[in-house]
Amino acid sequence: VYKRQAPVPLQGLMDATTVSVAAKVPGRLAAVTVKEGDQVAAGDAVARLTLPEIEAKVAQAKALHEAAAAKADMAQEGARTEELDAARADLARARAGEHLARVTNTRVAALFKDGLVSTQKRDEAAAQLKASSELAAAAAAKVTALENGARRQEKTAAEALAAQAAGGVAEASSLAGEAEVRTPASGEVTRVVMHAGEVVPAGFPVVLVTDLADSWAVFNIRED
């Protein structure tokens, strides 16, 4: 009599793609905003970090950017009217002093020629004229520099520093944006690994998200 063989029982295991949702920067967990069994979509926030060091870096970068931008604006605008007026007044005083020293030197030289003043007096008058001329030349150079404004190289350097500072602000702001830990994939939260108050290293899983739509079964089957 033929007996039908009993079916061989198959044992298997269901599996699915699981993603570890980790923080990009280290910090202390302020809150985990999901719980096991919750459904999340790609881009949803699952946790929030407190990042006081990065927030301080953002404030510092913004302050440096403001200072660099102000310096660049000053280089483009040139000297203020008050500075230019003061420099022109200094030049006028220096030229007046030079004129007086020149007249004095001429008189002393004439008196020395007639033997009415000593050699020392003549030398002092000549030295005073030289010092007055140099002072007038320096004052004139300052006025010229203020009238011409910053050189092209100085303007370029100031603009480059401002751009570098802006890059620092962008970098620090980008790091501060990592305070929100977001899942890169949709699925079900199958495990909460870290909890509020704990310090999370960069790259360490905070929660695990399993994509149940991408699941499969694995069976162990006898050869016969």
Coordinates of N, CA and C in Angstrom, one line a residue:
V1 N 0.9 -1.2 0.0 CA 0.0 0.0 0.0 C 0.9 1.2 0.0
Y2 N 0.6 2.1 -0.9 CA 1.4 3.3 -1.0 C 1.0 4.3 0.1
K3 N 2.0 4.7 0.8 CA 1.8 5.7 1.9 C 2.4 7.1 1.5
R4 N 1.5 8.0 1.6 CA 2.0 9.4 1.2 C 2.9 9.9 2.3
Q5 N 4.1 10.4 1.8 CA 5.1 10.8 2.8 C 4.7 12.2 3.4
A6 N 4.8 12.3 4.7 CA 4.5 13.6 5.3 C 5.4 14.7 4.9
P7 N 4.8 15.9 4.6 CA 5.6 17.0 4.2 C 6.7 17.4 5.2
V8 N 7.9 17.7 4.7 CA 9.0 18.1 5.6 C 8.8 19.5 6.0
P9 N 8.8 19.7 7.3 CA 8.6 21.1 7.8 C 9.8 22.0 7.4
L10 N 9.5 23.2 7.0 CA 10.5 24.1 6.7 C 10.6 25.2 7.7
Q11 N 11.8 25.5 8.1 CA 12.0 26.6 9.1 C 12.8 27.7 8.4
G12 N 12.3 28.9 8.6 CA 12.9 30.1 7.9 C 13.0 31.3 8.8
L13 N 13.6 32.3 8.3 CA 13.8 33.5 9.0 C 13.5 34.7 8.1
M14 N 12.6 35.6 8.6 CA 12.4 36.8 7.8 C 13.4 37.9 8.2
D15 N 13.9 38.6 7.1 CA 14.9 39.6 7.3 C 14.5 40.8 6.5
A16 N 15.1 42.0 6.8 CA 14.8 43.2 6.0 C 16.0 44.1 6.2
T17 N 16.0 45.1 5.3 CA 17.1 46.1 5.3 C 17.0 47.0 6.5
T18 N 18.0 47.1 7.3 CA 18.0 47.9 8.5 C 19.1 49.0 8.4
V19 N 18.7 50.2 8.7 CA 19.7 51.3 8.6 C 20.0 51.9 10.0
S20 N 21.2 52.1 10.3 CA 21.6 52.7 11.5 C 21.6 54.2 11.3
V21 N 20.8 54.9 12.1 CA 20.7 56.3 12.0 C 21.6 56.9 13.0
A22 N 22.7 57.6 12.6 CA 23.7 58.1 13.4 C 23.9 59.6 13.3
A23 N 24.5 60.2 14.3 CA 24.8 61.6 14.3 C 26.1 61.8 13.5
K24 N 26.2 62.9 12.8 CA 27.4 63.3 12.1 C 28.5 63.9 13.0
V25 N 28.0 64.5 14.1 CA 28.9 65.2 15.0 C 28.6 64.7 16.4
P26 N 29.7 64.7 17.3 CA 29.4 64.2 18.6 C 28.7 65.3 19.4
G27 N 27.9 64.8 20.4 CA 27.1 65.8 21.2 C 26.3 65.0 22.2
R28 N 25.6 65.7 23.1 CA 24.7 65.1 24.1 C 23.3 65.1 23.6
L29 N 22.7 63.9 23.7 CA 21.3 63.8 23.3 C 20.3 64.6 24.1
A30 N 19.7 65.6 23.5 CA 18.7 66.4 24.2 C 17.4 65.6 24.3
A31 N 17.0 64.9 23.2 CA 15.8 64.1 23.1 C 15.8 63.1 22.0
V32 N 15.2 62.0 22.2 CA 14.9 61.1 21.1 C 13.4 61.2 20.8
T33 N 13.1 61.6 19.6 CA 11.7 62.1 19.3 C 10.9 60.9 18.7
V34 N 11.4 59.7 18.6 CA 10.6 58.6 18.2 C 10.7 57.4 19.2
K35 N 9.8 56.5 19.0 CA 9.9 55.3 19.9 C 9.8 54.0 19.0
E36 N 10.1 52.9 19.5 CA 10.1 51.7 18.8 C 8.7 51.4 18.2
G37 N 8.6 51.0 17.0 CA 7.3 50.8 16.3 C 6.8 51.9 15.5
D38 N 7.4 53.1 15.7 CA 7.0 54.3 14.9 C 7.4 54.2 13.4
Q39 N 6.5 54.7 12.5 CA 6.9 54.7 11.1 C 7.5 56.1 10.8
V40 N 8.6 56.1 10.1 CA 9.3 57.3 9.8 C 9.5 57.4 8.3
A41 N 9.6 58.6 7.7 CA 9.9 58.8 6.3 C 11.3 59.3 6.2
A42 N 12.0 59.1 5.1 CA 13.3 59.6 4.9 C 13.3 61.1 5.1
G43 N 14.3 61.6 5.9 CA 14.4 63.0 6.2 C 13.7 63.4 7.5
D44 N 13.0 62.5 8.1 CA 12.3 62.9 9.4 C 13.4 62.9 10.5
A45 N 13.2 63.9 11.5 CA 14.1 64.0 12.6 C 13.7 62.9 13.6
V46 N 14.7 62.2 14.1 CA 14.5 61.1 15.1 C 15.1 61.5 16.4
A47 N 16.0 62.5 16.5 CA 16.6 62.8 17.7 C 17.2 64.3 17.6
R48 N 17.5 64.9 18.7 CA 18.0 66.2 18.7 C 19.2 66.3 19.7
L49 N 20.3 66.9 19.2 CA 21.5 67.0 20.1 C 21.7 68.4 20.6
T50 N 22.4 68.6 21.7 CA 22.8 69.9 22.2 C 24.2 70.1 21.8
L51 N 24.6 71.2 21.2 CA 25.9 71.4 20.7 C 26.4 72.8 21.1
P52 N 26.7 73.0 22.4 CA 27.1 74.4 22.8 C 28.4 74.8 22.2
E53 N 29.4 73.9 22.0 CA 30.7 74.2 21.4 C 30.5 74.7 20.0
I54 N 29.7 74.0 19.2 CA 29.5 74.5 17.8 C 28.7 75.8 17.8
E55 N 27.7 76.0 18.7 CA 27.0 77.2 18.7 C 27.9 78.4 19.0
A56 N 28.9 78.2 19.9 CA 29.9 79.2 20.2 C 30.8 79.5 19.0
K57 N 31.1 78.4 18.3 CA 31.9 78.5 17.1 C 31.2 79.4 16.0
V58 N 29.9 79.2 15.9 CA 29.0 79.9 15.0 C 29.1 81.4 15.3
A59 N 28.9 81.7 16.6 CA 29.0 83.1 17.1 C 30.3 83.7 16.8
Q60 N 31.4 83.0 17.0 CA 32.7 83.5 16.8 C 32.9 83.7 15.3
A61 N 32.5 82.8 14.4 CA 32.7 82.9 13.0 C 31.9 84.1 12.5
K62 N 30.7 84.4 13.0 CA 29.9 85.5 12.6 C 30.6 86.8 12.9
A63 N 31.2 86.9 14.1 CA 31.9 88.1 14.6 C 33.1 88.4 13.7
L64 N 33.9 87.3 13.3 CA 35.0 87.5 12.5 C 34.6 87.9 11.1
H65 N 33.4 87.4 10.6 CA 33.0 87.8 9.3 C 32.5 89.3 9.3
E66 N 31.9 89.7 10.3 CA 31.5 91.1 10.4 C 32.7 92.0 10.4
A67 N 33.7 91.7 11.2 CA 34.9 92.5 11.2 C 35.6 92.5 9.8
A68 N 35.7 91.3 9.2 CA 36.4 91.3 7.9 C 35.6 92.1 6.8
A69 N 34.2 91.9 6.9 CA 33.4 92.7 5.9 C 33.5 94.2 6.1
A70 N 33.6 94.6 7.4 CA 33.8 96.0 7.7 C 35.1 96.5 7.1
K71 N 36.2 95.7 7.3 CA 37.5 96.1 6.8 C 37.5 96.2 5.3
A72 N 36.8 95.3 4.6 CA 36.7 95.3 3.2 C 35.9 96.5 2.7
D73 N 34.9 96.9 3.4 CA 34.1 98.1 3.1 C 35.0 99.4 3.2
M74 N 35.8 99.4 4.3 CA 36.7 100.5 4.5 C 37.7 100.6 3.4
A75 N 38.2 99.5 2.9 CA 39.2 99.5 1.8 C 38.5 100.0 0.5
Q76 N 37.3 99.7 0.3 CA 36.6 100.1 -0.9 C 36.2 101.6 -0.9
E77 N 35.8 102.0 0.3 CA 35.3 103.4 0.4 C 36.4 104.4 0.6
G78 N 37.6 104.0 1.1 CA 38.7 104.9 1.3 C 38.6 105.6 2.6
A79 N 39.4 106.7 2.7 CA 39.4 107.4 4.0 C 38.2 108.3 4.2
R80 N 37.8 108.5 5.4 CA 36.7 109.3 5.7 C 37.1 110.8 5.5
T81 N 36.1 111.6 5.3 CA 36.4 113.1 5.1 C 37.1 113.7 6.2
E82 N 36.8 113.3 7.5 CA 37.5 113.9 8.6 C 38.9 113.6 8.6
E83 N 39.3 112.3 8.3 CA 40.7 111.9 8.2 C 41.4 112.7 7.2
L84 N 40.8 112.9 6.0 CA 41.5 113.6 4.9 C 41.7 115.1 5.3
D85 N 40.7 115.7 5.9 CA 40.8 117.1 6.4 C 41.9 117.2 7.4
A86 N 42.0 116.3 8.3 CA 43.0 116.4 9.3 C 44.4 116.2 8.7
A87 N 44.5 115.3 7.7 CA 45.8 115.1 7.1 C 46.2 116.4 6.3
R88 N 45.3 117.0 5.6 CA 45.5 118.3 4.9 C 46.0 119.4 5.8
A89 N 45.3 119.4 7.0 CA 45.7 120.5 8.0 C 47.1 120.2 8.5
D90 N 47.5 119.0 8.7 CA 48.8 118.6 9.1 C 49.8 119.0 8.0
L91 N 49.5 118.8 6.8 CA 50.3 119.2 5.7 C 50.5 120.7 5.6
A92 N 49.5 121.4 5.8 CA 49.6 122.9 5.8 C 50.5 123.4 6.9
R93 N 50.4 122.8 8.1 CA 51.3 123.2 9.2 C 52.7 122.8 8.9
A94 N 52.9 121.7 8.3 CA 54.2 121.2 8.0 C 54.9 122.1 7.0
R95 N 54.1 122.5 6.0 CA 54.7 123.4 4.9 C 55.0 124.8 5.5
A96 N 54.1 125.3 6.4 CA 54.4 126.6 7.0 C 55.7 126.5 7.9
G97 N 55.8 125.4 8.6 CA 57.1 125.2 9.3 C 58.3 125.1 8.4
E98 N 58.1 124.5 7.3 CA 59.2 124.4 6.3 C 59.6 125.8 5.8
H99 N 58.6 126.6 5.5 CA 58.8 127.9 4.9 C 59.6 128.8 6.0
L100 N 59.1 128.7 7.2 CA 59.8 129.5 8.3 C 61.2 129.0 8.4
A101 N 61.4 127.7 8.4 CA 62.8 127.2 8.6 C 63.7 127.6 7.4
R102 N 63.1 127.6 6.2 CA 63.9 128.0 5.0 C 64.3 129.5 5.1
V103 N 63.3 130.4 5.5 CA 63.6 131.8 5.7 C 64.7 132.0 6.8
T104 N 64.5 131.3 7.9 CA 65.5 131.4 9.0 C 66.9 131.0 8.6
N105 N 66.9 129.9 7.8 CA 68.2 129.3 7.4 C 68.9 130.3 6.4
T106 N 68.1 131.0 5.6 CA 68.7 132.0 4.7 C 69.3 133.2 5.4
R107 N 68.5 133.6 6.4 CA 69.0 134.7 7.2 C 70.3 134.4 8.0
V108 N 70.2 133.2 8.6 CA 71.4 132.8 9.4 C 72.6 132.6 8.5
A109 N 72.4 132.0 7.3 CA 73.5 131.9 6.4 C 74.1 133.2 6.0
A110 N 73.3 134.2 5.8 CA 73.8 135.6 5.5 C 74.6 136.1 6.7
L111 N 74.1 136.0 7.9 CA 74.7 136.5 9.1 C 76.1 135.7 9.3
F112 N 76.1 134.4 9.0 CA 77.3 133.6 9.2 C 78.4 134.1 8.2
K113 N 77.9 134.5 7.0 CA 78.8 135.0 5.9 C 79.5 136.2 6.4
D114 N 78.7 137.1 7.1 CA 79.3 138.3 7.6 C 80.0 138.1 8.9
G115 N 80.1 136.9 9.4 CA 80.8 136.6 10.7 C 80.0 137.0 11.9
L116 N 78.7 137.2 11.8 CA 77.9 137.6 13.0 C 77.3 136.5 13.8
V117 N 77.3 135.3 13.3 CA 76.8 134.1 14.0 C 77.8 133.0 14.0
S118 N 77.7 132.1 14.9 CA 78.7 131.0 15.0 C 78.3 129.9 14.0
T119 N 79.3 129.0 13.8 CA 79.1 127.9 12.9 C 78.0 127.0 13.4
Q120 N 77.9 126.8 14.8 CA 76.9 126.0 15.4 C 75.5 126.5 15.0
K121 N 75.3 127.8 15.1 CA 74.0 128.4 14.8 C 73.6 128.1 13.3
R122 N 74.6 128.3 12.4 CA 74.3 128.0 11.0 C 73.9 126.5 10.8
D123 N 74.7 125.6 11.5 CA 74.4 124.2 11.4 C 73.0 123.8 11.9
E124 N 72.6 124.5 13.1 CA 71.3 124.3 13.7 C 70.2 124.7 12.7
A125 N 70.4 125.8 12.1 CA 69.4 126.3 11.1 C 69.2 125.4 9.9
A126 N 70.4 124.9 9.4 CA 70.3 124.0 8.3 C 69.6 122.7 8.7
A127 N 69.9 122.2 9.9 CA 69.3 120.9 10.4 C 67.8 121.1 10.6
Q128 N 67.4 122.2 11.1 CA 66.0 122.5 11.2 C 65.3 122.6 9.9
L129 N 65.9 123.1 8.9 CA 65.3 123.2 7.6 C 65.2 121.8 7.0
K130 N 66.2 120.9 7.2 CA 66.1 119.6 6.7 C 65.0 118.8 7.3
A131 N 64.9 118.9 8.7 CA 63.8 118.2 9.4 C 62.4 118.7 9.0
S132 N 62.3 120.0 8.8 CA 61.0 120.5 8.4 C 60.6 120.1 7.0
S133 N 61.6 120.0 6.1 CA 61.3 119.5 4.7 C 60.9 118.0 4.7
E134 N 61.5 117.2 5.6 CA 61.2 115.8 5.6 C 59.8 115.6 6.2
L135 N 59.4 116.5 7.2 CA 58.1 116.4 7.8 C 57.0 116.8 6.8
A136 N 57.3 117.8 6.0 CA 56.4 118.3 5.0 C 56.2 117.2 4.0
A137 N 57.3 116.5 3.6 CA 57.2 115.5 2.6 C 56.4 114.3 3.1
A138 N 56.5 113.9 4.4 CA 55.8 112.8 5.0 C 54.3 113.2 5.0
A139 N 54.0 114.4 5.4 CA 52.6 114.9 5.5 C 51.9 114.9 4.1
A140 N 52.7 115.3 3.1 CA 52.2 115.3 1.7 C 51.9 113.8 1.2
A141 N 52.8 112.9 1.6 CA 52.6 111.5 1.2 C 51.4 110.9 1.8
K142 N 51.1 111.3 3.1 CA 49.9 110.8 3.8 C 48.7 111.3 3.1
V143 N 48.7 112.6 2.7 CA 47.5 113.1 2.0 C 47.3 112.4 0.7
T144 N 48.3 112.2 0.0 CA 48.2 111.5 -1.3 C 47.7 110.1 -1.1
A145 N 48.1 109.4 -0.1 CA 47.7 108.0 0.2 C 46.2 108.0 0.5
L146 N 45.8 108.9 1.3 CA 44.3 109.0 1.7 C 43.5 109.4 0.5
E147 N 44.0 110.3 -0.4 CA 43.2 110.7 -1.5 C 43.1 109.5 -2.5
N148 N 44.1 108.7 -2.7 CA 44.1 107.6 -3.6 C 43.3 106.4 -3.1
G149 N 43.2 106.3 -1.7 CA 42.5 105.2 -1.1 C 43.4 104.0 -1.0
A150 N 42.8 102.8 -0.7 CA 43.6 101.6 -0.5 C 44.1 101.1 -1.9
R151 N 45.3 100.5 -1.9 CA 45.8 100.0 -3.1 C 45.0 98.8 -3.6
R152 N 45.1 98.4 -4.9 CA 44.3 97.3 -5.4 C 44.6 96.0 -4.7
Q153 N 45.9 95.8 -4.3 CA 46.3 94.6 -3.6 C 45.6 94.5 -2.2
E154 N 45.5 95.7 -1.5 CA 44.9 95.8 -0.2 C 43.4 95.5 -0.3
K155 N 42.8 96.0 -1.3 CA 41.4 95.8 -1.5 C 41.1 94.3 -1.8
T156 N 42.0 93.7 -2.6 CA 41.8 92.3 -3.0 C 42.0 91.4 -1.7
A157 N 43.0 91.8 -0.9 CA 43.3 91.0 0.3 C 42.1 91.1 1.3
A158 N 41.6 92.3 1.4 CA 40.4 92.5 2.3 C 39.2 91.7 1.9
E159 N 39.0 91.7 0.6 CA 37.8 91.0 0.0 C 38.0 89.5 0.2
A160 N 39.3 89.0 0.1 CA 39.6 87.6 0.3 C 39.4 87.2 1.8
L161 N 39.8 88.0 2.7 CA 39.6 87.8 4.1 C 38.1 87.7 4.4
A162 N 37.3 88.6 3.8 CA 35.9 88.6 4.0 C 35.2 87.3 3.5
A163 N 35.7 86.9 2.3 CA 35.2 85.6 1.7 C 35.5 84.4 2.6
Q164 N 36.8 84.4 3.1 CA 37.2 83.3 4.0 C 36.4 83.3 5.3
A165 N 36.1 84.5 5.8 CA 35.3 84.5 7.0 C 33.8 84.1 6.7
A166 N 33.3 84.4 5.6 CA 32.0 83.9 5.2 C 32.0 82.4 5.1
G167 N 33.0 81.8 4.6 CA 33.1 80.4 4.5 C 33.1 79.8 5.9
G168 N 33.8 80.4 6.8 CA 33.8 79.9 8.2 C 32.4 79.9 8.8
V169 N 31.7 81.0 8.5 CA 30.3 81.0 9.0 C 29.5 79.9 8.4
A170 N 29.6 79.7 7.1 CA 28.9 78.6 6.4 C 29.2 77.2 7.0
E171 N 30.5 77.0 7.3 CA 30.9 75.7 7.8 C 30.4 75.5 9.2
A172 N 30.5 76.6 10.1 CA 30.0 76.4 11.4 C 28.5 76.3 11.5
S173 N 27.8 77.0 10.6 CA 26.3 76.9 10.5 C 25.9 75.5 10.1
S174 N 26.7 74.9 9.1 CA 26.4 73.6 8.7 C 26.5 72.6 9.8
L175 N 27.6 72.7 10.6 CA 27.8 71.8 11.7 C 26.6 72.0 12.7
A176 N 26.2 73.2 13.0 CA 25.1 73.5 13.9 C 23.8 72.8 13.4
G177 N 23.7 72.8 12.1 CA 22.5 72.1 11.5 C 22.4 70.7 11.7
E178 N 23.5 70.1 12.1 CA 23.6 68.6 12.4 C 23.0 68.3 13.8
A179 N 22.5 69.3 14.5 CA 21.9 69.1 15.8 C 20.6 68.2 15.7
E180 N 20.0 68.3 14.5 CA 18.8 67.5 14.2 C 19.3 66.2 13.5
V181 N 19.1 65.0 14.2 CA 19.5 63.8 13.6 C 18.4 63.2 12.8
R182 N 18.6 63.1 11.5 CA 17.5 62.7 10.6 C 17.8 61.3 9.9
T183 N 16.7 60.6 9.7 CA 16.9 59.3 9.1 C 17.0 59.4 7.6
P184 N 18.0 58.6 7.0 CA 18.1 58.7 5.5 C 17.2 57.8 4.8
A185 N 16.5 56.9 5.5 CA 15.6 56.0 4.9 C 14.2 55.9 5.6
S186 N 13.2 55.5 4.8 CA 11.9 55.3 5.4 C 11.8 53.9 6.0
G187 N 10.9 53.7 7.0 CA 10.7 52.4 7.6 C 10.1 52.5 9.0
E188 N 10.3 51.4 9.7 CA 9.8 51.3 11.1 C 11.0 51.4 12.1
V189 N 10.9 52.1 13.1 CA 11.9 52.2 14.2 C 11.8 50.9 14.9
T190 N 12.9 50.1 14.8 CA 12.9 48.8 15.4 C 13.7 48.7 16.7
R191 N 14.5 49.8 16.9 CA 15.3 49.8 18.1 C 15.8 51.2 18.4
V192 N 15.6 51.6 19.7 CA 16.2 52.9 20.1 C 17.4 52.5 20.9
V193 N 18.6 52.9 20.3 CA 19.9 52.5 20.9 C 20.3 53.5 22.0
M194 N 20.2 54.8 21.7 CA 20.7 55.8 22.7 C 19.5 56.5 23.3
H195 N 19.6 57.1 24.5 CA 18.5 57.8 25.1 C 19.0 59.2 25.5
A196 N 18.0 60.1 25.8 CA 18.2 61.4 26.2 C 19.2 61.5 27.4
G197 N 20.1 62.5 27.3 CA 21.1 62.7 28.3 C 22.4 62.0 28.1
E198 N 22.5 61.0 27.2 CA 23.7 60.3 26.9 C 24.5 61.1 25.9
V199 N 25.9 60.9 25.9 CA 26.8 61.5 25.0 C 26.9 60.6 23.8
V200 N 26.7 61.1 22.6 CA 26.7 60.3 21.4 C 28.0 60.6 20.6
P201 N 28.8 59.6 20.3 CA 30.0 59.8 19.5 C 29.5 60.0 18.0
A202 N 30.3 60.7 17.2 CA 30.0 60.8 15.8 C 30.0 59.4 15.1
G203 N 28.9 59.2 14.4 CA 28.8 57.9 13.6 C 28.2 56.7 14.4
F204 N 27.9 57.0 15.7 CA 27.3 55.9 16.5 C 25.8 55.9 16.4
P205 N 25.2 54.7 16.2 CA 23.8 54.6 16.0 C 23.0 55.2 17.1
V206 N 22.0 56.0 16.8 CA 21.0 56.5 17.8 C 19.8 55.6 17.8
V207 N 19.2 55.3 16.6 CA 18.1 54.4 16.4 C 18.4 53.5 15.2
L208 N 17.6 52.4 15.1 CA 17.7 51.5 14.0 C 16.3 51.6 13.2
V209 N 16.4 51.8 11.9 CA 15.2 51.9 11.1 C 15.2 50.7 10.1
T210 N 14.1 50.0 10.1 CA 14.0 48.8 9.2 C 13.0 49.1 8.1
D211 N 13.4 48.8 6.9 CA 12.5 49.0 5.7 C 11.8 47.7 5.5
L212 N 10.6 47.6 6.0 CA 9.8 46.4 5.9 C 9.3 46.1 4.4
A213 N 9.4 47.1 3.6 CA 9.0 46.9 2.2 C 10.1 46.2 1.5
D214 N 11.3 46.2 2.0 CA 12.5 45.5 1.4 C 12.8 44.3 2.3
S215 N 11.9 43.3 2.4 CA 12.2 42.2 3.3 C 12.2 40.9 2.5
W216 N 12.8 39.8 3.1 CA 12.9 38.5 2.4 C 12.9 37.4 3.5
A217 N 12.7 36.2 3.0 CA 12.8 35.0 3.9 C 13.9 34.2 3.5
V218 N 14.6 33.6 4.5 CA 15.7 32.7 4.3 C 15.3 31.3 4.9
F219 N 15.3 30.2 4.1 CA 14.9 28.9 4.6 C 16.1 28.0 4.5
N220 N 16.1 27.0 5.4 CA 17.1 25.9 5.4 C 16.4 24.7 4.9
I221 N 16.8 24.1 3.7 CA 16.1 23.0 3.1 C 17.0 21.8 3.0
R222 N 16.5 20.6 3.4 CA 17.2 19.4 3.2 C 17.5 19.1 1.7
E223 N 18.6 18.4 1.5 CA 18.9 18.0 0.1 C 17.9 17.2 -0.6
D224 N 17.2 16.3 0.2 CA 16.2 15.4 -0.4 C 14.8 16.1 -0.5

